[in-house]
Structure formats: structure tokens, C-alpha cells
C-alpha positions as a Markdown table, in Angstrom:
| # | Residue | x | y | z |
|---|---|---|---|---|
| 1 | Unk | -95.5 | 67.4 | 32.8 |
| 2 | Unk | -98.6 | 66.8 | 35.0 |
| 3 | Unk | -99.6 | 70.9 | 35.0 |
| 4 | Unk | -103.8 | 71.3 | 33.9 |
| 5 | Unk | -104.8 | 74.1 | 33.2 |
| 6 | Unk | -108.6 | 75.4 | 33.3 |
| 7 | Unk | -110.1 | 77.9 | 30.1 |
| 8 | Unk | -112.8 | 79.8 | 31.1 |
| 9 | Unk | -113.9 | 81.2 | 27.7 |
| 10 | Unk | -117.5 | 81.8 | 26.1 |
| 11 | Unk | -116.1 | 81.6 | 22.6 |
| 12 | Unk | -115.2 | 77.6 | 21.7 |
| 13 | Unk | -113.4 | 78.3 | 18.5 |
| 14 | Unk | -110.6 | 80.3 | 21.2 |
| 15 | Unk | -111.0 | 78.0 | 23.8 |
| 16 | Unk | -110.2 | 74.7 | 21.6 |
| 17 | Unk | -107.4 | 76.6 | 20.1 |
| 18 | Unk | -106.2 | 77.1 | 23.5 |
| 19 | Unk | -106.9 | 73.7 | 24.5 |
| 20 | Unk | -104.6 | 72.2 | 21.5 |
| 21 | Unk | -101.8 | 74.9 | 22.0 |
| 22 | Unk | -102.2 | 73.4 | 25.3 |
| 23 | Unk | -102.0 | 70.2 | 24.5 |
| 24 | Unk | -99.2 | 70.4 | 21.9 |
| 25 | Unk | -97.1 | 71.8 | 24.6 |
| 26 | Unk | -97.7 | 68.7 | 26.9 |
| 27 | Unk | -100.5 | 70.3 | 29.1 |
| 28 | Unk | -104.1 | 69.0 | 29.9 |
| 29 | Unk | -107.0 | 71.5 | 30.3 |
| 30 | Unk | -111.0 | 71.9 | 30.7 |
| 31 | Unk | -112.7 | 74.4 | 29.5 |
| 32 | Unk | -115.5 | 76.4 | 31.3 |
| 33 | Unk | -118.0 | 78.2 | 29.1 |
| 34 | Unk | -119.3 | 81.1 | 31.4 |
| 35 | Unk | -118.7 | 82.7 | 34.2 |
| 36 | Unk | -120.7 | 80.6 | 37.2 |
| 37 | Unk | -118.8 | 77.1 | 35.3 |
| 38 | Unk | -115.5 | 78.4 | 35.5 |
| 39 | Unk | -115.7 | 79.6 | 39.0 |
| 40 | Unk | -117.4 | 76.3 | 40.2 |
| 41 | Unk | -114.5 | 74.7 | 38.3 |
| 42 | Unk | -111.5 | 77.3 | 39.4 |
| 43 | Unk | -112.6 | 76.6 | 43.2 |
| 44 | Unk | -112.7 | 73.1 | 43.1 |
| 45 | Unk | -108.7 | 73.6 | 43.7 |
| 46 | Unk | -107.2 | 71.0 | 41.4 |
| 47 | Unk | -106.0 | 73.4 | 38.5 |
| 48 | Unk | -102.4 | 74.7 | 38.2 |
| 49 | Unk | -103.5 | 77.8 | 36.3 |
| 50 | Unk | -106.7 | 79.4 | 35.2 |
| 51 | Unk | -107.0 | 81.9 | 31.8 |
| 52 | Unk | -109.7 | 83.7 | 32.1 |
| 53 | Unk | -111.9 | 85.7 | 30.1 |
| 54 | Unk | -112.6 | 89.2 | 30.3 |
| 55 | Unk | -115.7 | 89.1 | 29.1 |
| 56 | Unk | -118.2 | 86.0 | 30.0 |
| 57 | Unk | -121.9 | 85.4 | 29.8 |
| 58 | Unk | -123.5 | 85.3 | 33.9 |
| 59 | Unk | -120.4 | 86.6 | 35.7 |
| 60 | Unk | -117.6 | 88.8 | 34.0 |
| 61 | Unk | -114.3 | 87.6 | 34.4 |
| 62 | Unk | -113.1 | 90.1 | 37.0 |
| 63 | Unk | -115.8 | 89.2 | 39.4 |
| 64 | Unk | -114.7 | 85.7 | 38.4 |
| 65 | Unk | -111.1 | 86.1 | 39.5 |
| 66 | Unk | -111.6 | 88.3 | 42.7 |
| 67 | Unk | -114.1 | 85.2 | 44.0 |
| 68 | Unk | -111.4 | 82.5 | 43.1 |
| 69 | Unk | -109.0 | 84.3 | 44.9 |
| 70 | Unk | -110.8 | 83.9 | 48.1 |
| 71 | Unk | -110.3 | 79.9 | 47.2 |
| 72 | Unk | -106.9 | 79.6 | 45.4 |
| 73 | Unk | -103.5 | 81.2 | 45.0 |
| 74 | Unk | -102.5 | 79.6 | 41.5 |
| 75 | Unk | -101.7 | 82.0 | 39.2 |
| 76 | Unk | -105.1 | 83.7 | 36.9 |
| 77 | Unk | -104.0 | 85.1 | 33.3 |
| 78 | Unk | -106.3 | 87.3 | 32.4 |
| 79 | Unk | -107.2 | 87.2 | 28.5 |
| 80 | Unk | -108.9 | 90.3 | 27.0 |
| 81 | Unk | -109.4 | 91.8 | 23.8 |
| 82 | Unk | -109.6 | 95.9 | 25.2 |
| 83 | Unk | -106.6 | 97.6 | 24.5 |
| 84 | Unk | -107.2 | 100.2 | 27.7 |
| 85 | Unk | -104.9 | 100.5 | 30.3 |
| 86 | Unk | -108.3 | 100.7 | 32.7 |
| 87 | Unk | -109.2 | 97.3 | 32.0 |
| 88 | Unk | -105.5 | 95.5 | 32.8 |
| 89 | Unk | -105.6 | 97.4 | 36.0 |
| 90 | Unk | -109.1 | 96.3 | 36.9 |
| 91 | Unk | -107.6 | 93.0 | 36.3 |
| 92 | Unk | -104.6 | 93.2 | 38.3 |
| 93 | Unk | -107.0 | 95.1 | 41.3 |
| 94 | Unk | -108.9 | 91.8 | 41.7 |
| 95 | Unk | -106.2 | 89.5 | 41.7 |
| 96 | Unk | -104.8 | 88.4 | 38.6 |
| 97 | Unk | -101.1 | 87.7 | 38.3 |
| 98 | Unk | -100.9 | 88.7 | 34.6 |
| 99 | Unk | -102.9 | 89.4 | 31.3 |
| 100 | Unk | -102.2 | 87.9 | 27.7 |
| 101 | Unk | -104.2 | 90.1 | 24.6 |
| 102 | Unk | -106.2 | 88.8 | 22.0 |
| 103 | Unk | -105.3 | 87.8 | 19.3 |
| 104 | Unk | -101.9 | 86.1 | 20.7 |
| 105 | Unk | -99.5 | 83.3 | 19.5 |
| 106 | Unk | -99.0 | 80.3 | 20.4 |
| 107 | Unk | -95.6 | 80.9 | 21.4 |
| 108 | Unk | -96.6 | 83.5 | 23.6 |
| 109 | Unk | -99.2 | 82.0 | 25.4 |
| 110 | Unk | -97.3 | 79.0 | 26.2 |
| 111 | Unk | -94.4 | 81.4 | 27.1 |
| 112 | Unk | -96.6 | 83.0 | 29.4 |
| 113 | Unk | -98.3 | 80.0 | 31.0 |
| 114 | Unk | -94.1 | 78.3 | 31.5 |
| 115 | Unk | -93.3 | 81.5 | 33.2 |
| 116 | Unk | -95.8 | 81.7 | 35.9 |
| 117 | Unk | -95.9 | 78.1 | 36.6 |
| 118 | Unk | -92.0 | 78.0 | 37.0 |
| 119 | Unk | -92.8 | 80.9 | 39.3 |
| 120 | Unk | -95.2 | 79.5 | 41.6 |
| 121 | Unk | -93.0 | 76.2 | 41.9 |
| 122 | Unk | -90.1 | 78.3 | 42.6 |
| 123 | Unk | -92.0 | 80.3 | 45.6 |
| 124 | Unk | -93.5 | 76.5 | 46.7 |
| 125 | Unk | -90.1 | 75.0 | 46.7 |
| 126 | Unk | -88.5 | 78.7 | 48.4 |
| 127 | Unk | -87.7 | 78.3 | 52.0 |
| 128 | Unk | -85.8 | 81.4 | 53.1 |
| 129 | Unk | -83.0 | 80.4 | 55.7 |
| 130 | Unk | -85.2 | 81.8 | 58.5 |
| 131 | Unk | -89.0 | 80.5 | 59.0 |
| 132 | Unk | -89.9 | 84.8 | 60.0 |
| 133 | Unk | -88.8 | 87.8 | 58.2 |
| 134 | Unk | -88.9 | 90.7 | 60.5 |
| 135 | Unk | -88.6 | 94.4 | 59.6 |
| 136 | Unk | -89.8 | 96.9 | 62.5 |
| 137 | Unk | -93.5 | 96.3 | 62.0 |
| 138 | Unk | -93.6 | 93.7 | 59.1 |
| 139 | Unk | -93.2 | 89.9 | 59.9 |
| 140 | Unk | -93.9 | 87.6 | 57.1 |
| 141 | Unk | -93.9 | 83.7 | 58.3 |
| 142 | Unk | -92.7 | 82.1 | 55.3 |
| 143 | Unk | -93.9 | 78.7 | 56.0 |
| 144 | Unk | -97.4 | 79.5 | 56.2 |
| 145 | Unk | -97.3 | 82.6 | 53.9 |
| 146 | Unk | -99.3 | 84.4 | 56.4 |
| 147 | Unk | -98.1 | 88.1 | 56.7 |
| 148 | Unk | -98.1 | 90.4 | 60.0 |
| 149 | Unk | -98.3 | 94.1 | 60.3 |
| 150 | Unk | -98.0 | 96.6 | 63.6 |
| 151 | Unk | -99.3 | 92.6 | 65.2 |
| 152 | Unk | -102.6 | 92.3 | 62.9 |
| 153 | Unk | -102.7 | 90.1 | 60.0 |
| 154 | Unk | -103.0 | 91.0 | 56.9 |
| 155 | Unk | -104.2 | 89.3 | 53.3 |
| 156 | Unk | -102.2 | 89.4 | 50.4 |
| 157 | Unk | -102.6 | 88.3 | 47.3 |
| 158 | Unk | -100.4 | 85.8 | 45.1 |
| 159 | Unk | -98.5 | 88.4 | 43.3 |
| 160 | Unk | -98.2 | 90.6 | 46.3 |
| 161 | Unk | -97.0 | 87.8 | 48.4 |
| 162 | Unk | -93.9 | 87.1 | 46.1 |
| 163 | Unk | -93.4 | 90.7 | 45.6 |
| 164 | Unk | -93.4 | 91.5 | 49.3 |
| 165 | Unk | -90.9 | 88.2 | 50.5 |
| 166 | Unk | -88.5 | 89.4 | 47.3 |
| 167 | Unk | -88.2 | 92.9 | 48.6 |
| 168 | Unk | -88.0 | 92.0 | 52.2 |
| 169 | Unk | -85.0 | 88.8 | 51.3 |
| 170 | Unk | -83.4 | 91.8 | 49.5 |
| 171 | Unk | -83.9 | 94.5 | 51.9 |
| 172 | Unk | -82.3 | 98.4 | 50.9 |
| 173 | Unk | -81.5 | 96.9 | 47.5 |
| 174 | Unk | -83.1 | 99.0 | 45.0 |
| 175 | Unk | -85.2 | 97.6 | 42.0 |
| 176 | Unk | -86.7 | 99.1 | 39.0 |
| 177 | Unk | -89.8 | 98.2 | 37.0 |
| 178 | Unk | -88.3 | 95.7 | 34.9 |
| 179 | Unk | -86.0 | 94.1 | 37.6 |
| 180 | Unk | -88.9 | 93.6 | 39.7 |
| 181 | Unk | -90.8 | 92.0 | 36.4 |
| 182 | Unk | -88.6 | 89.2 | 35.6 |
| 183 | Unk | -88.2 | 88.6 | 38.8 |
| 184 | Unk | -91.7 | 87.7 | 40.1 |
| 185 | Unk | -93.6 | 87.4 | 36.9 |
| 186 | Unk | -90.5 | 85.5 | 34.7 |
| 187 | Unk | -88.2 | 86.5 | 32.2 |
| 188 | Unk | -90.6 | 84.7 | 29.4 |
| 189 | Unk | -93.2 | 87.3 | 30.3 |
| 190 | Unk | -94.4 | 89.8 | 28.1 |
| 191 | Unk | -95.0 | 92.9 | 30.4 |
| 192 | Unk | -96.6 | 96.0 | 31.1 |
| 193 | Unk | -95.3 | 98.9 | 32.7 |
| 194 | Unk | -98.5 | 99.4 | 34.7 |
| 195 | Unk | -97.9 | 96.1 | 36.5 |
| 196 | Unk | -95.5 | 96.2 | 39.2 |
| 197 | Unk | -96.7 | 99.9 | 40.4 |
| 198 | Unk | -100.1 | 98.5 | 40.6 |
| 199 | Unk | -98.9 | 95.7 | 43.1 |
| 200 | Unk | -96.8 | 97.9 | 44.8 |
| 201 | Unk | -99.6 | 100.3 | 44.9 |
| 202 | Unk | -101.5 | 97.7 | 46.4 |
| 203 | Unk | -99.5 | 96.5 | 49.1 |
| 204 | Unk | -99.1 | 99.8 | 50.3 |
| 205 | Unk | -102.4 | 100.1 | 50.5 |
| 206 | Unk | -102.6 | 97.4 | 53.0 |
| 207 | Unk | -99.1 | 97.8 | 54.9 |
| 208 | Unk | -98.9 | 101.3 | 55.2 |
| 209 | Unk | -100.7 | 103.8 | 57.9 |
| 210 | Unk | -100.2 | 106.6 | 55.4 |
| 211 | Unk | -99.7 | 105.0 | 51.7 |
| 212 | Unk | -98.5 | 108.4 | 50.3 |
| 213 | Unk | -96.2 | 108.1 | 52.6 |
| 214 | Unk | -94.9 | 105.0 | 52.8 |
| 215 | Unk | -92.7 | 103.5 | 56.1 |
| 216 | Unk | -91.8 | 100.4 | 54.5 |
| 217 | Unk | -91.6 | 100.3 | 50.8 |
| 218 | Unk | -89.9 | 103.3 | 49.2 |
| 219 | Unk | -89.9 | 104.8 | 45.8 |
| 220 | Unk | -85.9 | 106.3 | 45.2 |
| 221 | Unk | -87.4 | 108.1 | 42.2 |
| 222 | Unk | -85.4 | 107.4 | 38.7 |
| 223 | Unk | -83.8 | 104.2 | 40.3 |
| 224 | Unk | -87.1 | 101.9 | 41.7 |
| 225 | Unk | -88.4 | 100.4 | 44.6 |
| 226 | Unk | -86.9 | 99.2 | 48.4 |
| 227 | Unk | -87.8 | 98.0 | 51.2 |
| 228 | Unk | -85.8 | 100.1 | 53.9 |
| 229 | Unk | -84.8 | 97.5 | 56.3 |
């Protein structure tokens, strides 16, 4: 197992218990102790996985995360010790693929950090039969990851990548919540029911000419989500 993982964390007592879970579990890691390290760290690019800290001494972790996704697509778990619903969104909003709460297991964060990295390796290593994806306006170019909309390109995040190629490799089948879950965050994830609307949310807001309207990914209400092909 070659996977490193970078800790941004103020407090050292959490961050060297996350560095031996880590360890235990046949990972390396570095640990940042603020926010302005752990970016300068995060966008060096040679990190599998970042957890990052909510809150952090010069830069908060959600600024934290929405700069390193201008640099990396790895996948950012977001640790916190709120409880509020606001704060996971915020999260999600600037880019992070998932959060873990304090005080966690062991078990559980190494659960976590499995699941995404199997993830992302299984998107890497995912070549869809045909290099585009066409539906009316939508083109996704799965060997670059770039995707098109009505001709003009538009950004997506990890997470919103993998949820967008899913829907459109499965198009008019229906998802729910939990489907949708397992299937781009992993089974060994602990999840939230605000997660997947917030994505979907998300990429409406960037795909859609009318988001409360949607042309491309539906809501069949009691069943899910589908993208009508």
C-alpha cells in the first residue's frame, strides 16, 4: 500500500492519533498544523487524500478545501466537531467529498479513508466503452474528464464528476439517496442524507438553464434521481 495521506489538524494529540491509526493500517501521512501549511502541502499534488480540519488557526478549513480544489481532485474528508447540518453542507459546497465527526473510531476512519480511495482508483481505472457521452446538450469526454454543456465547458468538482458520468452510464434508471451513496462515496461509508441532494443540487446549478426546473437530471419524487436520456 503506497497511499499518503496529508492531516491538516491544529490539535497534535488528534493529528498523531490519526497519524498512527494511519500507520497501523499500512498508510504514511504528514501532518500540517494550520491552515496556510496544509494548503502549501495539499497543493504540492503528491497526497492521495487530505483530512482536513474544520477549524484551523490562519485559514479555516473550508477556505482550505475550496483553494485546493482549484489544484487537486483527490478526495478531502472533512473532520469537524459541529453537529449542524449548516456546517456539513458548507463543507460539501466547497468541495469536499465527505465528512468524518469528532470523536470517531479508528475503525471508522480507516473505513472511510478505504472507501474513497477504492473510489477514486475505480473512476482512474473506469474507461466507459465510448471516449464521449452525449445526451442532447451534455457531453462528458471521459478521457480528459472535461465536461460540455449547450457547447461551453463547464467545471465540476470530484464528487460531481463521478456523480454526473454514473447517472449519464445509467441513463433513465432511477436512483435513490442511498443507491446513489454507495455507489460514488462506497459502501464503507458512513453517510448523510444531506449529501447526495447537495451534489445533485450542485450540478444543477451548473448544468441547468432553469435549476428548478431541471432538463437533464430529474427528481421522480418517492423513487430518486435520473438522468432522462
Amino acid at each position: 500500500m503506497n497511499e499518503k495521506i496529508l492531516i491538516i489538524e491544529d490539535d497534535l494529540s488528534i493529528a498523531e492519533i490519526e497519524h498512527d491509526y494511519l500507520a497501523a493500517s499500512g498508510f504514511s501521512s504528514d501532518i500540517a498544523a494550520d491552515g496556510p501549511e496544509g494548503l502549501a502541502k495539499g497543493q504540492e499534488g503528491s497526497y492521495n487524500l487530505i483530512l482536513l480540519d474544520v477549524m484551523l488557526p490562519g485559514m479555516d478549513g473550508f477556505t482550505v478545501c475550496r483553494k485546493l480544489r482549484e489544484k487537486t481532485d483527490v478526495p478531502i474528508l472533512m473532520v469537524t466537531a459541529r453537529h449542524e447540518d449548516i456546517d456539513k453542507i458548507r463543507g460539501l459546497g466547497r468541495g469536499a467529498d465527505d465528512y468524518i465527526e469528532k470523536p470517531f473510531s479508528p475503525g471508522v476512519l480507516i473505513a472511510r479513508i478505504k472507501a474513497h480511495l477504492a473510489q477514486y482508483d475505480r473512476l482512474r481505472g473506469t474507461t466507459p466503452k465510448h471516449k464521449e457521452l452525449h445526451i442532447r446538450g451534455l457531453s462528458v469526454d471521459t478521457e480528459t474528464h472535461r465536461v460540455f454543456c449547450s457547447g461551453k465547458e463547464v467545471e465540476l468538482k470530484n464528487k460531481e464528476y463521478e456523480l454526473l458520468l454514473f447517472l449519464m452510464m445509467n441513463a433513465d434508471i432511477i436512483f435513490d439517496r442511498e443507491q446513489l451513496y454507495d455507489r460514488i462515496w462506497g459502501s464503507d461509508a458512513s453517510g448523510d442524507s444531506a449529501t447526495v441532494p447537495v451534489h445533485i443540487n450542485r450540478l444543477r446549478e451548473k448544468l441547468e438553464t432553469d435549476p428548478s426546473h431541471p432538463e437533464y437530471i430529474e427528481t421522480v419524487w418517492g423513487a430518486g434521481y435520473r438522468i432522462r436520456a
